[in-house]
C-alpha cells in the first residue's frame, strides 16, 4: 500500500520550464519495473531526488550499494554516477524529481551554497521518523496541490515550496536515521566494495592481480564473482567507469581530449579513442560537440546486455 504521507497519482507529472533551462522542475509520479533496470550507472547535468513509495530497492552510487526503503529520500548531485536496482515483482511506485536552480542571486550565494551542501553528504540518503517525515515532505504535497490549481503564480509558488522542502531537509539533516546495512552474501558485498574501489581509483593503473591482492581474493575467483554480481568483467567495469568520467569531463570542462584521457587512467590516446567509440558509437570530439547541443545530457551505454544478477537475492 502506498504510504499516505506523500500524495501520489499514477502517471502524474509536474513541469516548470524544461531541462536545460537555468531553472526547471520535473516531478514524475510513476512506477518502475525490474525489467527496466539500467545496465550501468549513468549521470545527469541536473539534480535528481528519488523517493520510493512502496517496496524496497537498491541504489548504486559510484559503485557502492545502498538499500532504500519506502519514503527514504535519495539526493543525487549533477555528474554523480548512479543507478537504481528495482526488485522483481510488482513495479514499485516512486516520485522522481529532477531540477536545476540558479544559485547566484545577489546576497544569497552563501546561503544557497550551504543549502545545497546536503547533496554532498558522504551518504546522501535521508530517513526520518514518521512525524519528522510528514513535516519534511509537506511542501512536496503542497506542490502537488498547487499544480492542480490555475494561477499565474503557479510556477513561483512551486519554486517557493521546493526551496522550503530543501530547507527542511537541511534543517533536519542531523536527525537522519539512515544507516547503511550489510546485505547479500559476503562475497557479493566484497564485489561491490571492489566496484567502489574502482570508482575511487579509476585514474590509476588497475590490474586484476593488484586488486585481487588488495581484497584478499584470488584473481580467478574475483574475475568470476565480479562478473556474476555486476554483469560485467573486471576489465569492462574499469573501462566503463573511466569512460563515464571522461564523458563528464568532456561535457563540463574545456580541457584537451588527450589530457582527459590521461586523467581518466588511459595509458594511450588510441586506446581511449577505440574504447570510447565502441561504447558510444562516436569519437570523443564528436560526443563533445553533439552533447553540447542537447539540453539534457543523460548518458546511457549503447547496446543491450543481459540483466546483472545484482546482490538483492
mmCIF file of C-alpha atoms in Angstrom:
data_model
loop_
_atom_site.group_PDB
_atom_site.id
_atom_site.type_symbol
_atom_site.label_atom_id
_atom_site.label_comp_id
_atom_site.label_asym_id
_atom_site.label_seq_id
_atom_site.Cartn_x
_atom_site.Cartn_y
_atom_site.Cartn_z
ATOM 1 C CA UNK A 1 0.000 0.000 0.000
ATOM 2 C CA UNK A 2 1.280 3.475 -0.860
ATOM 3 C CA UNK A 3 2.099 5.465 2.300
ATOM 4 C CA UNK A 4 -0.458 8.235 2.769
ATOM 5 C CA UNK A 5 2.191 10.699 3.929
ATOM 6 C CA UNK A 6 3.025 11.527 0.299
ATOM 7 C CA UNK A 7 0.400 12.432 -2.311
ATOM 8 C CA UNK A 8 0.522 10.197 -5.374
ATOM 9 C CA UNK A 9 -1.289 9.805 -8.663
ATOM 10 C CA UNK A 10 -0.092 7.213 -11.153
ATOM 11 C CA UNK A 11 1.360 8.776 -14.303
ATOM 12 C CA UNK A 12 1.036 12.340 -12.984
ATOM 13 C CA UNK A 13 3.766 14.855 -13.829
ATOM 14 C CA UNK A 14 4.501 18.453 -12.886
ATOM 15 C CA UNK A 15 6.632 20.667 -15.150
ATOM 16 C CA UNK A 16 8.120 24.096 -14.663
ATOM 17 C CA UNK A 17 10.271 25.046 -17.668
ATOM 18 C CA UNK A 18 12.388 22.423 -19.460
ATOM 19 C CA UNK A 19 15.656 20.546 -18.800
ATOM 20 C CA UNK A 20 18.476 22.770 -19.964
ATOM 21 C CA UNK A 21 16.852 25.933 -18.591
ATOM 22 C CA UNK A 22 18.706 27.574 -15.708
ATOM 23 C CA UNK A 23 15.647 26.858 -13.537
ATOM 24 C CA UNK A 24 13.366 23.882 -14.124
ATOM 25 C CA UNK A 25 11.390 21.310 -12.152
ATOM 26 C CA UNK A 26 10.043 17.964 -13.254
ATOM 27 C CA UNK A 27 8.154 15.841 -10.721
ATOM 28 C CA UNK A 28 7.259 12.412 -12.084
ATOM 29 C CA UNK A 29 4.806 10.193 -10.171
ATOM 30 C CA UNK A 30 5.191 6.766 -11.747
ATOM 31 C CA UNK A 31 6.239 3.120 -11.447
ATOM 32 C CA UNK A 32 9.475 1.417 -12.448
ATOM 33 C CA UNK A 33 9.702 -2.313 -13.096
ATOM 34 C CA UNK A 34 12.655 -4.653 -12.681
ATOM 35 C CA UNK A 35 12.714 -5.201 -16.451
ATOM 36 C CA UNK A 36 13.631 -1.516 -16.960
ATOM 37 C CA UNK A 37 16.677 -1.604 -14.685
ATOM 38 C CA UNK A 38 19.557 0.286 -16.255
ATOM 39 C CA UNK A 39 22.545 -1.751 -17.328
ATOM 40 C CA UNK A 40 25.268 0.521 -15.982
ATOM 41 C CA UNK A 41 25.477 3.706 -13.975
ATOM 42 C CA UNK A 42 24.646 6.995 -15.693
ATOM 43 C CA UNK A 43 24.790 10.674 -14.807
ATOM 44 C CA UNK A 44 22.902 13.931 -15.416
ATOM 45 C CA UNK A 45 23.872 17.585 -15.512
ATOM 46 C CA UNK A 46 20.934 18.382 -13.212
ATOM 47 C CA UNK A 47 19.946 17.461 -9.653
ATOM 48 C CA UNK A 48 17.819 14.409 -9.004
ATOM 49 C CA UNK A 49 15.805 13.248 -5.979
ATOM 50 C CA UNK A 50 14.298 9.778 -5.728
ATOM 51 C CA UNK A 51 11.581 8.881 -3.206
ATOM 52 C CA UNK A 52 10.389 5.287 -3.308
ATOM 53 C CA UNK A 53 6.781 4.942 -2.165
ATOM 54 C CA UNK A 54 6.416 1.210 -1.685
ATOM 55 C CA UNK A 55 8.582 -1.924 -1.622
ATOM 56 C CA UNK A 56 12.354 -1.781 -1.275
ATOM 57 C CA UNK A 57 15.050 -1.299 -3.874
ATOM 58 C CA UNK A 58 18.745 -0.593 -4.045
ATOM 59 C CA UNK A 59 20.626 2.465 -5.217
ATOM 60 C CA UNK A 60 24.127 2.062 -6.592
ATOM 61 C CA UNK A 61 26.123 5.277 -6.232
ATOM 62 C CA UNK A 62 29.694 5.386 -7.533
ATOM 63 C CA UNK A 63 29.786 1.585 -7.348
ATOM 64 C CA UNK A 64 28.531 1.332 -3.749
ATOM 65 C CA UNK A 65 25.255 -0.447 -2.987
ATOM 66 C CA UNK A 66 22.667 1.174 -0.685
ATOM 67 C CA UNK A 67 19.366 -0.410 0.302
ATOM 68 C CA UNK A 68 16.439 2.021 0.270
ATOM 69 C CA UNK A 69 13.072 1.685 1.971
ATOM 70 C CA UNK A 70 9.765 3.427 1.246
ATOM 71 C CA UNK A 71 9.984 7.198 1.810
ATOM 72 C CA UNK A 72 13.764 7.287 2.050
ATOM 73 C CA UNK A 73 14.944 10.432 0.246
ATOM 74 C CA UNK A 74 17.876 9.884 -2.137
ATOM 75 C CA UNK A 75 19.716 13.037 -3.230
ATOM 76 C CA UNK A 76 21.914 12.966 -6.337
ATOM 77 C CA UNK A 77 24.033 15.910 -7.388
ATOM 78 C CA UNK A 78 24.935 16.542 -11.052
ATOM 79 C CA UNK A 79 27.572 14.305 -12.671
ATOM 80 C CA UNK A 80 27.270 11.619 -9.978
ATOM 81 C CA UNK A 81 27.334 8.097 -11.407
ATOM 82 C CA UNK A 82 24.332 6.135 -10.172
ATOM 83 C CA UNK A 83 21.563 3.657 -10.974
ATOM 84 C CA UNK A 84 18.562 2.197 -9.156
ATOM 85 C CA UNK A 85 18.163 -1.577 -8.931
ATOM 86 C CA UNK A 86 14.454 -2.400 -8.679
ATOM 87 C CA UNK A 87 13.323 -5.820 -7.405
ATOM 88 C CA UNK A 88 11.394 -8.411 -9.371
ATOM 89 C CA UNK A 89 7.617 -8.474 -8.958
ATOM 90 C CA UNK A 90 5.101 -5.636 -8.916
ATOM 91 C CA UNK A 91 6.695 -2.358 -10.101
ATOM 92 C CA UNK A 92 7.421 -0.063 -7.128
ATOM 93 C CA UNK A 93 5.765 3.353 -7.095
ATOM 94 C CA UNK A 94 8.123 6.274 -6.906
ATOM 95 C CA UNK A 95 8.442 10.037 -7.120
ATOM 96 C CA UNK A 96 11.351 11.237 -9.220
ATOM 97 C CA UNK A 97 12.253 14.915 -9.015
ATOM 98 C CA UNK A 98 14.745 16.409 -11.451
ATOM 99 C CA UNK A 99 15.592 20.076 -11.244
ATOM 100 C CA UNK A 100 18.068 22.884 -11.724
ATOM 101 C CA UNK A 101 18.134 26.121 -9.795
ATOM 102 C CA UNK A 102 20.259 29.296 -10.142
ATOM 103 C CA UNK A 103 22.317 29.856 -7.016
ATOM 104 C CA UNK A 104 23.810 33.271 -7.805
ATOM 105 C CA UNK A 105 21.018 35.508 -6.524
ATOM 106 C CA UNK A 106 22.787 38.617 -5.136
ATOM 107 C CA UNK A 107 23.156 38.398 -1.366
ATOM 108 C CA UNK A 108 22.023 34.762 -1.213
ATOM 109 C CA UNK A 109 25.049 32.980 -2.676
ATOM 110 C CA UNK A 110 26.459 31.712 0.634
ATOM 111 C CA UNK A 111 23.018 30.632 1.800
ATOM 112 C CA UNK A 112 22.410 28.580 -1.344
ATOM 113 C CA UNK A 113 25.891 27.038 -1.065
ATOM 114 C CA UNK A 114 25.039 25.871 2.425
ATOM 115 C CA UNK A 115 21.569 24.702 1.396
ATOM 116 C CA UNK A 116 22.942 22.512 -1.406
ATOM 117 C CA UNK A 117 25.621 21.045 0.861
ATOM 118 C CA UNK A 118 23.119 18.282 1.715
ATOM 119 C CA UNK A 119 23.762 16.866 -1.779
ATOM 120 C CA UNK A 120 27.446 16.433 -0.892
ATOM 121 C CA UNK A 121 26.955 14.202 2.133
ATOM 122 C CA UNK A 122 29.086 11.012 2.057
ATOM 123 C CA UNK A 123 25.811 9.056 2.028
ATOM 124 C CA UNK A 124 23.152 11.389 0.554
ATOM 125 C CA UNK A 125 20.188 9.285 1.657
ATOM 126 C CA UNK A 126 17.813 10.558 4.336
ATOM 127 C CA UNK A 127 15.487 8.542 6.565
ATOM 128 C CA UNK A 128 13.350 10.266 9.184
ATOM 129 C CA UNK A 129 10.859 9.283 11.853
ATOM 130 C CA UNK A 130 7.217 9.277 10.748
ATOM 131 C CA UNK A 131 6.466 12.587 12.432
ATOM 132 C CA UNK A 132 9.518 14.351 11.013
ATOM 133 C CA UNK A 133 8.969 12.820 7.587
ATOM 134 C CA UNK A 134 5.482 14.366 7.381
ATOM 135 C CA UNK A 135 6.973 17.766 8.119
ATOM 136 C CA UNK A 136 9.787 17.394 5.580
ATOM 137 C CA UNK A 137 7.505 16.137 2.800
ATOM 138 C CA UNK A 138 4.657 18.599 3.456
ATOM 139 C CA UNK A 139 5.987 21.139 0.885
ATOM 140 C CA UNK A 140 6.049 18.391 -1.777
ATOM 141 C CA UNK A 141 2.394 17.674 -1.071
ATOM 142 C CA UNK A 142 1.732 21.405 -1.319
ATOM 143 C CA UNK A 143 3.372 21.391 -4.771
ATOM 144 C CA UNK A 144 1.070 18.518 -5.796
ATOM 145 C CA UNK A 145 -1.975 20.565 -4.726
ATOM 146 C CA UNK A 146 -0.702 23.807 -6.301
ATOM 147 C CA UNK A 147 -0.124 22.052 -9.633
ATOM 148 C CA UNK A 148 -3.835 21.235 -9.829
ATOM 149 C CA UNK A 149 -4.851 24.872 -9.424
ATOM 150 C CA UNK A 150 -4.967 27.527 -12.123
ATOM 151 C CA UNK A 151 -2.898 30.551 -11.176
ATOM 152 C CA UNK A 152 -0.489 32.903 -12.923
ATOM 153 C CA UNK A 153 1.710 32.481 -9.821
ATOM 154 C CA UNK A 154 1.752 28.693 -10.018
ATOM 155 C CA UNK A 155 5.420 28.405 -11.078
ATOM 156 C CA UNK A 156 6.543 30.892 -8.432
ATOM 157 C CA UNK A 157 4.590 29.027 -5.749
ATOM 158 C CA UNK A 158 6.074 25.666 -6.803
ATOM 159 C CA UNK A 159 9.580 27.137 -6.699
ATOM 160 C CA UNK A 160 8.946 28.654 -3.268
ATOM 161 C CA UNK A 161 7.616 25.378 -1.870
ATOM 162 C CA UNK A 162 10.535 23.415 -3.287
ATOM 163 C CA UNK A 163 13.040 25.725 -1.609
ATOM 164 C CA UNK A 164 11.030 25.211 1.586
ATOM 165 C CA UNK A 165 11.408 21.437 1.116
ATOM 166 C CA UNK A 166 15.193 21.719 0.689
ATOM 167 C CA UNK A 167 15.393 23.970 3.746
ATOM 168 C CA UNK A 168 13.503 21.383 5.812
ATOM 169 C CA UNK A 169 15.860 18.643 4.614
ATOM 170 C CA UNK A 170 18.847 20.769 5.577
ATOM 171 C CA UNK A 171 17.361 21.765 8.933
ATOM 172 C CA UNK A 172 16.617 18.193 9.979
ATOM 173 C CA UNK A 173 19.603 16.514 8.332
ATOM 174 C CA UNK A 174 21.246 15.964 11.765
ATOM 175 C CA UNK A 175 18.274 13.702 12.568
ATOM 176 C CA UNK A 176 18.946 11.470 9.572
ATOM 177 C CA UNK A 177 18.391 7.875 10.664
ATOM 178 C CA UNK A 178 19.697 6.159 7.555
ATOM 179 C CA UNK A 179 22.292 3.504 8.301
ATOM 180 C CA UNK A 180 23.883 1.538 5.526
ATOM 181 C CA UNK A 181 23.079 -2.120 6.114
ATOM 182 C CA UNK A 182 25.178 -5.073 5.082
ATOM 183 C CA UNK A 183 23.056 -7.047 2.636
ATOM 184 C CA UNK A 184 23.654 -10.013 0.370
ATOM 185 C CA UNK A 185 26.367 -12.618 0.716
ATOM 186 C CA UNK A 186 29.856 -11.858 1.992
ATOM 187 C CA UNK A 187 31.208 -12.343 -1.496
ATOM 188 C CA UNK A 188 28.688 -10.006 -3.163
ATOM 189 C CA UNK A 189 29.483 -7.322 -0.563
ATOM 190 C CA UNK A 190 33.154 -7.738 -1.364
ATOM 191 C CA UNK A 191 32.467 -7.378 -5.090
ATOM 192 C CA UNK A 192 30.588 -4.120 -4.501
ATOM 193 C CA UNK A 193 33.478 -2.947 -2.312
ATOM 194 C CA UNK A 194 35.767 -3.657 -5.261
ATOM 195 C CA UNK A 195 33.412 -1.748 -7.585
ATOM 196 C CA UNK A 196 33.519 1.199 -5.196
ATOM 197 C CA UNK A 197 37.322 0.974 -5.112
ATOM 198 C CA UNK A 198 37.381 1.139 -8.915
ATOM 199 C CA UNK A 199 35.290 4.340 -8.826
ATOM 200 C CA UNK A 200 37.714 5.897 -6.352
ATOM 201 C CA UNK A 201 40.898 4.834 -8.165
ATOM 202 C CA UNK A 202 39.966 4.739 -11.863
ATOM 203 C CA UNK A 203 42.676 7.339 -12.626
ATOM 204 C CA UNK A 204 45.340 4.864 -11.501
ATOM 205 C CA UNK A 205 46.652 1.652 -13.026
ATOM 206 C CA UNK A 206 44.123 -1.022 -12.035
ATOM 207 C CA UNK A 207 45.043 -4.623 -12.719
ATOM 208 C CA UNK A 208 43.097 -7.720 -11.749
ATOM 209 C CA UNK A 209 46.121 -9.100 -9.887
ATOM 210 C CA UNK A 210 46.725 -5.899 -7.902
ATOM 211 C CA UNK A 211 43.098 -5.518 -6.854
ATOM 212 C CA UNK A 212 42.713 -9.219 -6.002
ATOM 213 C CA UNK A 213 45.697 -8.982 -3.630
ATOM 214 C CA UNK A 214 44.313 -5.834 -2.030
ATOM 215 C CA UNK A 215 40.998 -7.559 -1.301
ATOM 216 C CA UNK A 216 42.493 -10.941 -0.349
ATOM 217 C CA UNK A 217 40.787 -12.975 -3.045
ATOM 218 C CA UNK A 218 42.306 -14.962 -5.892
ATOM 219 C CA UNK A 219 42.315 -13.297 -9.302
ATOM 220 C CA UNK A 220 40.357 -16.193 -10.817
ATOM 221 C CA UNK A 221 37.679 -16.069 -8.099
ATOM 222 C CA UNK A 222 37.446 -12.267 -8.279
ATOM 223 C CA UNK A 223 37.018 -12.398 -12.047
ATOM 224 C CA UNK A 224 34.232 -14.983 -11.881
ATOM 225 C CA UNK A 225 32.340 -13.481 -8.914
ATOM 226 C CA UNK A 226 32.655 -9.884 -10.140
ATOM 227 C CA UNK A 227 31.043 -10.851 -13.434
ATOM 228 C CA UNK A 228 28.279 -12.728 -11.601
ATOM 229 C CA UNK A 229 27.431 -9.831 -9.269
ATOM 230 C CA UNK A 230 27.810 -6.836 -11.609
ATOM 231 C CA UNK A 231 27.132 -8.407 -15.004
ATOM 232 C CA UNK A 232 30.489 -7.162 -16.336
ATOM 233 C CA UNK A 233 34.016 -8.463 -16.419
ATOM 234 C CA UNK A 234 36.559 -6.656 -14.261
ATOM 235 C CA UNK A 235 38.153 -5.035 -17.324
ATOM 236 C CA UNK A 236 34.796 -3.964 -18.775
ATOM 237 C CA UNK A 237 33.791 -2.325 -15.500
ATOM 238 C CA UNK A 238 37.081 -0.429 -15.217
ATOM 239 C CA UNK A 239 36.804 0.763 -18.814
ATOM 240 C CA UNK A 240 33.174 1.870 -18.465
ATOM 241 C CA UNK A 241 33.915 3.729 -15.239
ATOM 242 C CA UNK A 242 36.767 5.560 -16.936
ATOM 243 C CA UNK A 243 34.639 6.358 -19.980
ATOM 244 C CA UNK A 244 31.765 7.663 -17.823
ATOM 245 C CA UNK A 245 34.123 10.029 -16.017
ATOM 246 C CA UNK A 246 35.677 11.081 -19.314
ATOM 247 C CA UNK A 247 32.171 11.885 -20.594
ATOM 248 C CA UNK A 248 31.590 14.139 -17.603
ATOM 249 C CA UNK A 249 34.841 15.995 -18.275
ATOM 250 C CA UNK A 250 34.038 16.343 -21.972
ATOM 251 C CA UNK A 251 30.703 17.934 -21.065
ATOM 252 C CA UNK A 252 31.805 20.052 -18.130
ATOM 253 C CA UNK A 253 35.329 21.216 -18.956
ATOM 254 C CA UNK A 254 37.280 22.660 -21.863
ATOM 255 C CA UNK A 255 40.353 20.507 -21.248
ATOM 256 C CA UNK A 256 42.084 18.877 -24.190
ATOM 257 C CA UNK A 257 40.780 15.422 -25.005
ATOM 258 C CA UNK A 258 44.279 13.936 -24.727
ATOM 259 C CA UNK A 259 44.567 15.350 -21.198
ATOM 260 C CA UNK A 260 41.130 13.959 -20.282
ATOM 261 C CA UNK A 261 42.166 10.512 -21.499
ATOM 262 C CA UNK A 262 45.290 10.577 -19.339
ATOM 263 C CA UNK A 263 43.442 11.882 -16.271
ATOM 264 C CA UNK A 264 40.884 9.074 -16.580
ATOM 265 C CA UNK A 265 43.502 6.329 -16.447
ATOM 266 C CA UNK A 266 44.065 5.528 -20.119
ATOM 267 C CA UNK A 267 47.694 4.786 -20.993
ATOM 268 C CA UNK A 268 47.327 5.851 -24.629
ATOM 269 C CA UNK A 269 45.009 8.085 -26.608
ATOM 270 C CA UNK A 270 44.457 5.396 -29.238
ATOM 271 C CA UNK A 271 43.175 3.029 -26.538
ATOM 272 C CA UNK A 272 40.871 5.731 -25.153
ATOM 273 C CA UNK A 273 39.558 6.636 -28.593
ATOM 274 C CA UNK A 274 38.909 2.994 -29.518
ATOM 275 C CA UNK A 275 37.019 2.163 -26.285
ATOM 276 C CA UNK A 276 35.084 5.443 -26.368
ATOM 277 C CA UNK A 277 33.961 4.749 -29.936
ATOM 278 C CA UNK A 278 32.935 1.203 -29.005
ATOM 279 C CA UNK A 279 30.789 2.319 -26.062
ATOM 280 C CA UNK A 280 29.263 5.459 -27.572
ATOM 281 C CA UNK A 281 29.272 4.923 -31.325
ATOM 282 C CA UNK A 282 31.215 8.147 -31.906
ATOM 283 C CA UNK A 283 34.570 9.739 -31.187
ATOM 284 C CA UNK A 284 35.201 11.807 -28.019
ATOM 285 C CA UNK A 285 35.328 15.035 -30.073
ATOM 286 C CA UNK A 286 32.059 14.215 -31.842
ATOM 287 C CA UNK A 287 30.484 13.358 -28.485
ATOM 288 C CA UNK A 288 31.528 16.699 -27.013
ATOM 289 C CA UNK A 289 30.072 18.587 -29.989
ATOM 290 C CA UNK A 290 26.807 16.643 -30.148
ATOM 291 C CA UNK A 291 26.128 16.599 -26.422
ATOM 292 C CA UNK A 292 26.771 20.309 -26.023
ATOM 293 C CA UNK A 293 23.937 20.890 -28.489
ATOM 294 C CA UNK A 294 21.457 18.943 -26.348
ATOM 295 C CA UNK A 295 19.595 20.354 -23.383
ATOM 296 C CA UNK A 296 19.501 17.078 -21.429
ATOM 297 C CA UNK A 297 22.683 15.064 -21.080
ATOM 298 C CA UNK A 298 21.805 11.772 -19.517
ATOM 299 C CA UNK A 299 24.456 9.276 -20.540
ATOM 300 C CA UNK A 300 23.483 5.694 -21.369
ATOM 301 C CA UNK A 301 25.524 2.789 -22.663
ATOM 302 C CA UNK A 302 24.857 1.912 -26.307
ATOM 303 C CA UNK A 303 23.588 -1.642 -26.860
ATOM 304 C CA UNK A 304 21.820 -4.320 -24.850
ATOM 305 C CA UNK A 305 23.236 -6.881 -22.434
ATOM 306 C CA UNK A 306 21.717 -9.416 -20.043
ATOM 307 C CA UNK A 307 20.460 -8.005 -16.725
ATOM 308 C CA UNK A 308 23.085 -8.407 -13.955
ATOM 309 C CA UNK A 309 22.191 -10.717 -11.111
ATOM 310 C CA UNK A 310 22.751 -7.998 -8.535
ATOM 311 C CA UNK A 311 23.037 -8.641 -4.804
ATOM 312 C CA UNK A 312 19.422 -8.460 -3.710
ATOM 313 C CA UNK A 313 18.896 -12.210 -3.612
#
